[in-house]
């Protein structure tokens, strides 16, 4: 099916109008995703309420993206809805996986019981995701305790001179469209860094994402990180941490090569889907990773969530010679794959046209940082 850019008027819409577009089944999936990205970007109670309504959408891909957005926004008010999705055995495993990952990203105490239960589910991708999310929640709680002690010590110390602040700027067009305005350089760096911290972004990562696992320590040699990522017997937490550390460290072509090898050889759908996501973030156009992504998208035996991430990564890399491939699979028998390719073509359009600015919203005043970081 054809894909279309959202009409120009959507660049100046309030939350109510975006909610209408979000839920309008007559619009194309790319148009509705654009509304989703905009609502995630602006944040606030009204935007969150609109996104929660999207969890009832007939499209599994769309429900999955809503769950992902709520997790990236770290909306504590979404925990009950995400828990219902996670516990629903009739829900698609990709959506339940994303609900579990979102609960891990939110990492509030009320997420614990649902994740502990899900860590014993029979569905492999849901169970493995819940185990990682539980680990992340406990890691976040420990880090919060350390931060509280550090802040208390800093408050008792003499004031120091202002230090330059850095904030995350890297990511695909999709991530840049979805990010809070404060994370994309529209405010002074110090304010942006504060907003990023409030949103849970890893201050050590240059990427616009709340990662499901923190990057491994900077002291670990690159060769050891590669070996861990490629080791099918290694703990999944350690493999994820190695992957994010390699992503942050670079260089891009070398990271893409090892990620392509994992994608071609690993038996874990969960790991492969995250590998595809990271390839979309680093946007390396080298042949090896692109070939692995193409093979993944073409493979009907692969889990739909892996093929979905492969399609979006191809769109994010934005090598225009892959557009025919995406158009072909936009007619795939699996609706998740087909719709993912439609969205990927729109992402490619954004990358090629350099269209990274979030949609302008009709707000009477700039939203406060607390509202943006939800």
mmCIF file of C-alpha atoms in Angstrom:
data_model
loop_
_atom_site.group_PDB
_atom_site.id
_atom_site.type_symbol
_atom_site.label_atom_id
_atom_site.label_comp_id
_atom_site.label_asym_id
_atom_site.label_seq_id
_atom_site.Cartn_x
_atom_site.Cartn_y
_atom_site.Cartn_z
ATOM 1 C CA UNK A 1 0.000 0.000 0.000
ATOM 2 C CA UNK A 2 1.192 3.566 -0.589
ATOM 3 C CA UNK A 3 2.544 5.659 2.240
ATOM 4 C CA UNK A 4 1.932 9.363 2.565
ATOM 5 C CA UNK A 5 3.464 12.247 4.451
ATOM 6 C CA UNK A 6 1.178 13.837 7.015
ATOM 7 C CA UNK A 7 -0.419 16.966 5.520
ATOM 8 C CA UNK A 8 1.388 20.235 6.333
ATOM 9 C CA UNK A 9 -1.334 21.433 8.707
ATOM 10 C CA UNK A 10 -0.362 18.765 11.249
ATOM 11 C CA UNK A 11 2.692 20.833 12.079
ATOM 12 C CA UNK A 12 0.544 23.218 14.147
ATOM 13 C CA UNK A 13 -1.828 21.110 16.207
ATOM 14 C CA UNK A 14 -2.819 21.019 19.835
ATOM 15 C CA UNK A 15 -3.007 17.882 21.943
ATOM 16 C CA UNK A 16 -6.754 17.469 21.337
ATOM 17 C CA UNK A 17 -6.272 17.547 17.561
ATOM 18 C CA UNK A 18 -3.331 15.159 17.795
ATOM 19 C CA UNK A 19 -5.454 12.784 19.861
ATOM 20 C CA UNK A 20 -8.037 12.758 17.082
ATOM 21 C CA UNK A 21 -5.347 11.902 14.523
ATOM 22 C CA UNK A 22 -3.846 9.289 16.827
ATOM 23 C CA UNK A 23 -7.127 7.386 16.929
ATOM 24 C CA UNK A 24 -8.416 8.041 13.396
ATOM 25 C CA UNK A 25 -8.541 4.653 11.671
ATOM 26 C CA UNK A 26 -9.086 6.358 8.297
ATOM 27 C CA UNK A 27 -5.553 7.795 8.358
ATOM 28 C CA UNK A 28 -2.455 5.897 7.267
ATOM 29 C CA UNK A 29 -0.295 4.235 9.904
ATOM 30 C CA UNK A 30 2.573 6.710 9.262
ATOM 31 C CA UNK A 31 0.231 9.645 9.887
ATOM 32 C CA UNK A 32 -0.991 8.150 13.117
ATOM 33 C CA UNK A 33 2.578 7.376 14.189
ATOM 34 C CA UNK A 34 3.478 11.027 13.588
ATOM 35 C CA UNK A 35 0.701 12.039 15.981
ATOM 36 C CA UNK A 36 2.010 9.467 18.483
ATOM 37 C CA UNK A 37 5.541 10.869 18.228
ATOM 38 C CA UNK A 38 4.238 14.407 18.770
ATOM 39 C CA UNK A 39 2.229 13.440 21.845
ATOM 40 C CA UNK A 40 5.244 11.652 23.293
ATOM 41 C CA UNK A 41 7.340 14.751 22.627
ATOM 42 C CA UNK A 42 5.063 17.236 24.366
ATOM 43 C CA UNK A 43 4.195 15.044 27.367
ATOM 44 C CA UNK A 44 1.814 16.174 30.072
ATOM 45 C CA UNK A 45 -1.398 14.668 31.408
ATOM 46 C CA UNK A 46 -3.525 15.269 28.301
ATOM 47 C CA UNK A 47 -0.943 13.684 25.994
ATOM 48 C CA UNK A 48 -0.559 10.683 28.306
ATOM 49 C CA UNK A 49 -4.343 10.225 28.469
ATOM 50 C CA UNK A 50 -4.482 10.204 24.671
ATOM 51 C CA UNK A 51 -1.693 7.646 24.448
ATOM 52 C CA UNK A 52 -3.354 5.391 27.003
ATOM 53 C CA UNK A 53 -6.420 5.318 24.762
ATOM 54 C CA UNK A 54 -4.129 4.041 22.003
ATOM 55 C CA UNK A 55 -3.544 0.828 23.962
ATOM 56 C CA UNK A 56 -6.988 -0.259 22.738
ATOM 57 C CA UNK A 57 -6.108 0.203 19.055
ATOM 58 C CA UNK A 58 -6.859 -2.706 16.678
ATOM 59 C CA UNK A 59 -3.260 -2.651 15.378
ATOM 60 C CA UNK A 60 -0.793 -4.719 17.429
ATOM 61 C CA UNK A 61 2.059 -2.633 16.017
ATOM 62 C CA UNK A 62 0.368 0.559 17.168
ATOM 63 C CA UNK A 63 -0.378 -0.807 20.656
ATOM 64 C CA UNK A 64 3.252 -1.875 20.927
ATOM 65 C CA UNK A 65 4.450 1.616 19.951
ATOM 66 C CA UNK A 66 2.147 3.236 22.505
ATOM 67 C CA UNK A 67 3.536 0.963 25.239
ATOM 68 C CA UNK A 68 7.058 1.821 24.119
ATOM 69 C CA UNK A 69 6.286 5.558 24.238
ATOM 70 C CA UNK A 70 4.829 5.348 27.740
ATOM 71 C CA UNK A 71 7.926 3.508 28.920
ATOM 72 C CA UNK A 72 10.299 6.013 27.321
ATOM 73 C CA UNK A 73 8.307 8.833 28.958
ATOM 74 C CA UNK A 74 8.464 6.895 32.260
ATOM 75 C CA UNK A 75 4.838 7.615 33.071
ATOM 76 C CA UNK A 76 4.018 6.196 36.498
ATOM 77 C CA UNK A 77 0.342 6.806 35.828
ATOM 78 C CA UNK A 78 0.517 4.231 33.019
ATOM 79 C CA UNK A 79 1.638 1.349 35.249
ATOM 80 C CA UNK A 80 -1.860 -0.064 35.804
ATOM 81 C CA UNK A 81 -2.697 -0.043 32.081
ATOM 82 C CA UNK A 82 0.669 -1.545 31.123
ATOM 83 C CA UNK A 83 0.230 -4.230 33.776
ATOM 84 C CA UNK A 84 -3.132 -5.197 32.277
ATOM 85 C CA UNK A 85 -1.517 -5.511 28.859
ATOM 86 C CA UNK A 86 1.333 -7.606 30.234
ATOM 87 C CA UNK A 87 -1.051 -9.973 32.020
ATOM 88 C CA UNK A 88 -3.387 -10.480 29.060
ATOM 89 C CA UNK A 89 -2.652 -13.911 27.511
ATOM 90 C CA UNK A 90 -4.746 -12.994 24.462
ATOM 91 C CA UNK A 91 -2.529 -9.998 23.670
ATOM 92 C CA UNK A 92 0.202 -10.338 21.032
ATOM 93 C CA UNK A 93 3.538 -11.325 22.565
ATOM 94 C CA UNK A 94 5.240 -8.291 20.996
ATOM 95 C CA UNK A 95 2.850 -5.940 22.791
ATOM 96 C CA UNK A 96 3.207 -7.802 26.092
ATOM 97 C CA UNK A 97 6.993 -7.701 25.682
ATOM 98 C CA UNK A 98 6.853 -3.932 25.180
ATOM 99 C CA UNK A 99 4.617 -3.505 28.232
ATOM 100 C CA UNK A 100 7.152 -5.416 30.351
ATOM 101 C CA UNK A 101 10.022 -3.341 28.995
ATOM 102 C CA UNK A 102 8.052 -0.160 29.679
ATOM 103 C CA UNK A 103 7.491 -1.192 33.293
ATOM 104 C CA UNK A 104 11.219 -1.757 33.621
ATOM 105 C CA UNK A 105 11.880 1.711 32.209
ATOM 106 C CA UNK A 106 9.404 3.315 34.614
ATOM 107 C CA UNK A 107 11.039 1.308 37.425
ATOM 108 C CA UNK A 108 8.698 2.442 40.207
ATOM 109 C CA UNK A 109 7.902 0.137 43.163
ATOM 110 C CA UNK A 110 4.403 -0.631 41.872
ATOM 111 C CA UNK A 111 5.954 -2.298 38.790
ATOM 112 C CA UNK A 112 7.593 -5.016 40.878
ATOM 113 C CA UNK A 113 4.766 -7.497 41.380
ATOM 114 C CA UNK A 114 3.725 -7.567 37.712
ATOM 115 C CA UNK A 115 7.301 -8.115 36.553
ATOM 116 C CA UNK A 116 7.981 -10.831 39.119
ATOM 117 C CA UNK A 117 4.895 -12.706 37.942
ATOM 118 C CA UNK A 118 5.753 -12.216 34.259
ATOM 119 C CA UNK A 119 9.282 -13.534 34.852
ATOM 120 C CA UNK A 120 7.633 -16.953 35.254
ATOM 121 C CA UNK A 121 5.383 -16.819 32.168
ATOM 122 C CA UNK A 122 5.653 -19.549 29.554
ATOM 123 C CA UNK A 123 5.935 -17.126 26.590
ATOM 124 C CA UNK A 124 9.684 -16.860 26.083
ATOM 125 C CA UNK A 125 10.014 -13.289 24.791
ATOM 126 C CA UNK A 126 7.689 -11.974 27.511
ATOM 127 C CA UNK A 127 9.451 -13.949 30.248
ATOM 128 C CA UNK A 128 12.942 -12.917 29.121
ATOM 129 C CA UNK A 129 11.880 -9.281 28.865
ATOM 130 C CA UNK A 130 10.396 -9.369 32.367
ATOM 131 C CA UNK A 131 13.619 -10.812 33.782
ATOM 132 C CA UNK A 132 15.615 -7.969 32.231
ATOM 133 C CA UNK A 133 13.060 -5.399 33.379
ATOM 134 C CA UNK A 134 13.207 -6.731 36.947
ATOM 135 C CA UNK A 135 16.984 -6.452 36.881
ATOM 136 C CA UNK A 136 16.720 -2.896 35.556
ATOM 137 C CA UNK A 137 14.194 -1.931 38.234
ATOM 138 C CA UNK A 138 16.471 -3.178 41.002
ATOM 139 C CA UNK A 139 19.462 -1.529 39.358
ATOM 140 C CA UNK A 140 17.543 1.769 39.149
ATOM 141 C CA UNK A 141 16.527 1.552 42.802
ATOM 142 C CA UNK A 142 20.142 1.000 43.807
ATOM 143 C CA UNK A 143 21.326 3.850 41.622
ATOM 144 C CA UNK A 144 18.657 6.136 43.099
ATOM 145 C CA UNK A 145 19.874 5.366 46.609
ATOM 146 C CA UNK A 146 23.464 6.139 45.633
ATOM 147 C CA UNK A 147 22.370 9.358 43.915
ATOM 148 C CA UNK A 148 20.428 10.451 46.985
ATOM 149 C CA UNK A 149 23.482 9.948 49.178
ATOM 150 C CA UNK A 150 25.691 11.762 46.654
ATOM 151 C CA UNK A 151 23.276 14.684 46.418
ATOM 152 C CA UNK A 152 23.104 14.962 50.183
ATOM 153 C CA UNK A 153 26.901 15.109 50.350
ATOM 154 C CA UNK A 154 27.031 17.668 47.545
ATOM 155 C CA UNK A 155 24.452 19.852 49.299
ATOM 156 C CA UNK A 156 26.684 19.989 52.371
ATOM 157 C CA UNK A 157 29.770 20.903 50.332
ATOM 158 C CA UNK A 158 30.781 24.453 49.315
ATOM 159 C CA UNK A 159 29.212 25.561 46.015
ATOM 160 C CA UNK A 160 31.309 24.752 42.959
ATOM 161 C CA UNK A 161 31.692 26.752 39.791
ATOM 162 C CA UNK A 162 29.192 25.953 37.050
ATOM 163 C CA UNK A 163 30.284 23.088 34.840
ATOM 164 C CA UNK A 164 29.296 22.689 31.202
ATOM 165 C CA UNK A 165 26.480 20.216 30.748
ATOM 166 C CA UNK A 166 26.041 17.762 27.895
ATOM 167 C CA UNK A 167 22.828 16.116 26.775
ATOM 168 C CA UNK A 168 21.738 13.397 24.438
ATOM 169 C CA UNK A 169 21.322 14.325 20.790
ATOM 170 C CA UNK A 170 21.803 11.129 18.791
ATOM 171 C CA UNK A 171 19.142 8.818 17.464
ATOM 172 C CA UNK A 172 16.973 8.067 14.487
ATOM 173 C CA UNK A 173 14.517 10.577 13.044
ATOM 174 C CA UNK A 174 11.788 8.759 14.954
ATOM 175 C CA UNK A 175 13.617 9.320 18.252
ATOM 176 C CA UNK A 176 14.351 12.963 17.480
ATOM 177 C CA UNK A 177 10.708 13.589 16.598
ATOM 178 C CA UNK A 178 9.598 11.885 19.813
ATOM 179 C CA UNK A 179 12.113 13.441 22.192
ATOM 180 C CA UNK A 180 11.169 16.214 24.619
ATOM 181 C CA UNK A 181 12.060 19.595 23.103
ATOM 182 C CA UNK A 182 14.552 20.091 25.943
ATOM 183 C CA UNK A 183 16.515 17.033 24.797
ATOM 184 C CA UNK A 184 17.043 18.348 21.280
ATOM 185 C CA UNK A 185 18.815 21.594 22.004
ATOM 186 C CA UNK A 186 15.903 24.069 22.079
ATOM 187 C CA UNK A 187 16.771 25.271 25.590
ATOM 188 C CA UNK A 188 20.047 26.063 27.395
ATOM 189 C CA UNK A 189 22.239 22.979 27.928
ATOM 190 C CA UNK A 190 21.933 22.989 31.721
ATOM 191 C CA UNK A 191 18.141 22.964 31.546
ATOM 192 C CA UNK A 192 18.253 20.280 28.868
ATOM 193 C CA UNK A 193 20.499 18.106 31.001
ATOM 194 C CA UNK A 194 18.140 18.493 33.958
ATOM 195 C CA UNK A 195 15.184 17.485 31.812
ATOM 196 C CA UNK A 196 17.086 14.477 30.453
ATOM 197 C CA UNK A 197 17.951 13.377 33.974
ATOM 198 C CA UNK A 198 14.328 13.782 35.068
ATOM 199 C CA UNK A 199 13.225 11.680 32.105
ATOM 200 C CA UNK A 200 15.626 8.915 33.078
ATOM 201 C CA UNK A 201 18.021 9.272 30.150
ATOM 202 C CA UNK A 202 21.431 7.759 30.832
ATOM 203 C CA UNK A 203 23.807 10.687 31.270
ATOM 204 C CA UNK A 204 26.647 8.509 29.951
ATOM 205 C CA UNK A 205 24.815 7.761 26.707
ATOM 206 C CA UNK A 206 24.754 10.122 23.728
ATOM 207 C CA UNK A 207 21.490 8.561 22.510
ATOM 208 C CA UNK A 208 17.902 9.702 22.958
ATOM 209 C CA UNK A 209 16.590 6.540 24.575
ATOM 210 C CA UNK A 210 15.878 5.009 27.967
ATOM 211 C CA UNK A 211 17.769 1.759 27.466
ATOM 212 C CA UNK A 212 16.422 -1.505 28.922
ATOM 213 C CA UNK A 213 19.868 -2.273 30.346
ATOM 214 C CA UNK A 214 22.616 0.204 31.305
ATOM 215 C CA UNK A 215 25.780 0.133 29.235
ATOM 216 C CA UNK A 216 28.632 -1.973 30.597
ATOM 217 C CA UNK A 217 31.433 -0.179 32.396
ATOM 218 C CA UNK A 218 33.758 1.992 30.332
ATOM 219 C CA UNK A 219 36.726 0.125 31.821
ATOM 220 C CA UNK A 220 35.845 -3.131 30.003
ATOM 221 C CA UNK A 221 38.001 -3.620 26.881
ATOM 222 C CA UNK A 222 36.229 -3.498 23.527
ATOM 223 C CA UNK A 223 37.358 -7.014 22.638
ATOM 224 C CA UNK A 224 35.761 -8.353 25.815
ATOM 225 C CA UNK A 225 32.514 -6.525 25.063
ATOM 226 C CA UNK A 226 32.421 -8.057 21.581
ATOM 227 C CA UNK A 227 33.068 -11.531 22.958
ATOM 228 C CA UNK A 228 30.276 -11.169 25.532
ATOM 229 C CA UNK A 229 27.777 -9.938 22.954
ATOM 230 C CA UNK A 230 28.552 -12.834 20.615
ATOM 231 C CA UNK A 231 28.498 -15.497 23.366
ATOM 232 C CA UNK A 232 25.181 -17.368 23.122
ATOM 233 C CA UNK A 233 25.747 -18.813 26.607
ATOM 234 C CA UNK A 234 26.331 -15.450 28.295
ATOM 235 C CA UNK A 235 23.704 -13.885 30.536
ATOM 236 C CA UNK A 236 21.266 -11.706 28.575
ATOM 237 C CA UNK A 237 21.783 -8.730 30.912
ATOM 238 C CA UNK A 238 25.516 -8.872 30.238
ATOM 239 C CA UNK A 239 24.996 -9.189 26.462
ATOM 240 C CA UNK A 240 22.659 -6.193 26.391
ATOM 241 C CA UNK A 241 25.073 -4.154 28.509
ATOM 242 C CA UNK A 242 27.939 -5.032 26.178
ATOM 243 C CA UNK A 243 25.865 -4.031 23.145
ATOM 244 C CA UNK A 244 24.973 -0.601 24.546
ATOM 245 C CA UNK A 245 28.563 -0.005 25.633
ATOM 246 C CA UNK A 246 29.783 -0.798 22.107
ATOM 247 C CA UNK A 247 27.088 1.479 20.644
ATOM 248 C CA UNK A 248 28.196 4.363 22.871
ATOM 249 C CA UNK A 249 31.882 3.730 22.244
ATOM 250 C CA UNK A 250 31.929 3.210 18.473
ATOM 251 C CA UNK A 251 33.291 3.497 15.883
ATOM 252 C CA UNK A 252 30.076 2.937 13.940
ATOM 253 C CA UNK A 253 31.331 0.618 11.181
ATOM 254 C CA UNK A 254 32.942 -1.785 13.667
ATOM 255 C CA UNK A 255 29.880 -1.806 15.905
ATOM 256 C CA UNK A 256 27.591 -2.409 12.929
ATOM 257 C CA UNK A 257 29.751 -5.331 11.834
ATOM 258 C CA UNK A 258 29.517 -7.132 15.184
ATOM 259 C CA UNK A 259 25.799 -6.377 15.467
ATOM 260 C CA UNK A 260 25.275 -7.793 11.986
ATOM 261 C CA UNK A 261 27.075 -10.960 13.076
ATOM 262 C CA UNK A 262 24.807 -11.294 16.122
ATOM 263 C CA UNK A 263 21.729 -10.784 13.968
ATOM 264 C CA UNK A 264 22.851 -13.536 11.605
ATOM 265 C CA UNK A 265 23.813 -16.097 14.244
ATOM 266 C CA UNK A 266 21.852 -15.598 17.480
ATOM 267 C CA UNK A 267 18.894 -17.795 18.408
ATOM 268 C CA UNK A 268 17.376 -15.162 20.726
ATOM 269 C CA UNK A 269 14.481 -13.189 19.224
ATOM 270 C CA UNK A 270 14.695 -10.747 22.128
ATOM 271 C CA UNK A 271 18.362 -9.968 21.542
ATOM 272 C CA UNK A 272 17.968 -9.777 17.767
ATOM 273 C CA UNK A 273 15.117 -7.294 18.023
ATOM 274 C CA UNK A 274 17.274 -5.029 20.212
ATOM 275 C CA UNK A 275 20.221 -5.438 17.838
ATOM 276 C CA UNK A 276 17.995 -4.158 15.022
ATOM 277 C CA UNK A 277 16.912 -1.210 17.158
ATOM 278 C CA UNK A 278 20.536 -0.260 17.871
ATOM 279 C CA UNK A 279 21.457 -0.580 14.195
ATOM 280 C CA UNK A 280 18.688 1.916 13.510
ATOM 281 C CA UNK A 281 20.178 4.250 16.106
ATOM 282 C CA UNK A 282 23.745 4.210 14.810
ATOM 283 C CA UNK A 283 22.585 4.411 11.166
ATOM 284 C CA UNK A 284 25.678 2.856 9.608
ATOM 285 C CA UNK A 285 25.211 2.212 5.890
ATOM 286 C CA UNK A 286 27.899 -0.462 5.601
ATOM 287 C CA UNK A 287 26.955 -3.557 3.657
ATOM 288 C CA UNK A 288 27.275 -6.264 6.325
ATOM 289 C CA UNK A 289 24.692 -4.954 8.774
ATOM 290 C CA UNK A 290 22.335 -3.921 5.970
ATOM 291 C CA UNK A 291 22.505 -7.410 4.499
ATOM 292 C CA UNK A 292 21.694 -8.940 7.892
ATOM 293 C CA UNK A 293 18.756 -6.557 8.341
ATOM 294 C CA UNK A 294 17.482 -7.348 4.852
ATOM 295 C CA UNK A 295 17.710 -11.104 5.470
ATOM 296 C CA UNK A 296 15.863 -10.669 8.767
ATOM 297 C CA UNK A 297 13.037 -8.697 7.188
ATOM 298 C CA UNK A 298 12.683 -11.269 4.416
ATOM 299 C CA UNK A 299 12.580 -14.267 6.775
ATOM 300 C CA UNK A 300 8.945 -15.317 7.407
ATOM 301 C CA UNK A 301 10.118 -17.696 10.146
ATOM 302 C CA UNK A 302 11.536 -14.836 12.202
ATOM 303 C CA UNK A 303 9.507 -13.409 15.115
ATOM 304 C CA UNK A 304 7.382 -10.440 13.926
ATOM 305 C CA UNK A 305 8.950 -8.118 16.500
ATOM 306 C CA UNK A 306 12.396 -8.826 15.035
ATOM 307 C CA UNK A 307 11.207 -8.263 11.458
ATOM 308 C CA UNK A 308 9.471 -5.080 12.646
ATOM 309 C CA UNK A 309 12.677 -3.679 14.151
ATOM 310 C CA UNK A 310 14.645 -4.718 11.065
ATOM 311 C CA UNK A 311 12.236 -2.770 8.844
ATOM 312 C CA UNK A 312 12.438 0.361 10.990
ATOM 313 C CA UNK A 313 16.237 0.097 11.158
ATOM 314 C CA UNK A 314 16.394 -0.068 7.352
ATOM 315 C CA UNK A 315 14.228 3.040 7.214
ATOM 316 C CA UNK A 316 16.413 4.827 9.771
ATOM 317 C CA UNK A 317 19.647 3.975 7.928
ATOM 318 C CA UNK A 318 17.912 5.577 4.944
ATOM 319 C CA UNK A 319 19.916 4.086 2.095
ATOM 320 C CA UNK A 320 17.494 4.950 -0.687
ATOM 321 C CA UNK A 321 18.304 1.784 -2.641
ATOM 322 C CA UNK A 322 16.458 -0.146 0.112
ATOM 323 C CA UNK A 323 13.167 1.711 -0.476
ATOM 324 C CA UNK A 324 11.952 -0.896 -3.020
ATOM 325 C CA UNK A 325 12.514 -3.624 -0.415
ATOM 326 C CA UNK A 326 10.369 -1.752 2.112
ATOM 327 C CA UNK A 327 7.657 -1.127 -0.480
ATOM 328 C CA UNK A 328 7.624 -4.825 -1.317
ATOM 329 C CA UNK A 329 7.208 -5.911 2.300
ATOM 330 C CA UNK A 330 4.604 -3.224 2.965
ATOM 331 C CA UNK A 331 2.332 -5.847 1.381
ATOM 332 C CA UNK A 332 3.545 -8.681 3.648
ATOM 333 C CA UNK A 333 0.976 -11.169 4.907
ATOM 334 C CA UNK A 334 1.887 -10.299 8.503
ATOM 335 C CA UNK A 335 0.215 -6.985 9.314
ATOM 336 C CA UNK A 336 2.907 -6.094 11.872
ATOM 337 C CA UNK A 337 5.594 -6.404 9.211
ATOM 338 C CA UNK A 338 3.537 -4.647 6.540
ATOM 339 C CA UNK A 339 2.697 -1.671 8.760
ATOM 340 C CA UNK A 340 6.290 -1.502 10.020
ATOM 341 C CA UNK A 341 7.475 -1.113 6.436
ATOM 342 C CA UNK A 342 5.000 1.717 5.857
ATOM 343 C CA UNK A 343 6.346 3.482 8.949
ATOM 344 C CA UNK A 344 9.920 2.722 7.870
ATOM 345 C CA UNK A 345 9.340 4.385 4.503
ATOM 346 C CA UNK A 346 8.118 7.487 6.316
ATOM 347 C CA UNK A 347 11.164 7.376 8.613
ATOM 348 C CA UNK A 348 13.364 7.158 5.512
ATOM 349 C CA UNK A 349 11.586 10.221 4.093
ATOM 350 C CA UNK A 350 12.315 12.096 7.327
ATOM 351 C CA UNK A 351 15.985 11.162 7.223
ATOM 352 C CA UNK A 352 16.444 12.004 3.553
ATOM 353 C CA UNK A 353 14.620 15.351 3.893
ATOM 354 C CA UNK A 354 16.409 16.195 7.172
ATOM 355 C CA UNK A 355 12.994 16.535 8.805
ATOM 356 C CA UNK A 356 13.858 16.048 12.450
ATOM 357 C CA UNK A 357 12.017 18.877 14.206
ATOM 358 C CA UNK A 358 9.127 17.750 16.426
ATOM 359 C CA UNK A 359 5.672 18.890 15.405
ATOM 360 C CA UNK A 360 4.820 22.382 16.682
ATOM 361 C CA UNK A 361 1.963 22.316 19.148
ATOM 362 C CA UNK A 362 -0.593 25.000 19.861
ATOM 363 C CA UNK A 363 0.335 25.711 23.464
ATOM 364 C CA UNK A 364 -0.311 29.064 25.144
ATOM 365 C CA UNK A 365 3.058 28.901 26.954
ATOM 366 C CA UNK A 366 6.073 26.589 26.719
ATOM 367 C CA UNK A 367 5.380 23.509 28.863
ATOM 368 C CA UNK A 368 7.371 23.305 32.114
ATOM 369 C CA UNK A 369 10.243 20.851 32.324
ATOM 370 C CA UNK A 370 8.259 18.687 34.731
ATOM 371 C CA UNK A 371 5.475 18.321 32.188
ATOM 372 C CA UNK A 372 7.871 17.470 29.394
ATOM 373 C CA UNK A 373 9.654 14.815 31.434
ATOM 374 C CA UNK A 374 6.322 13.353 32.651
#
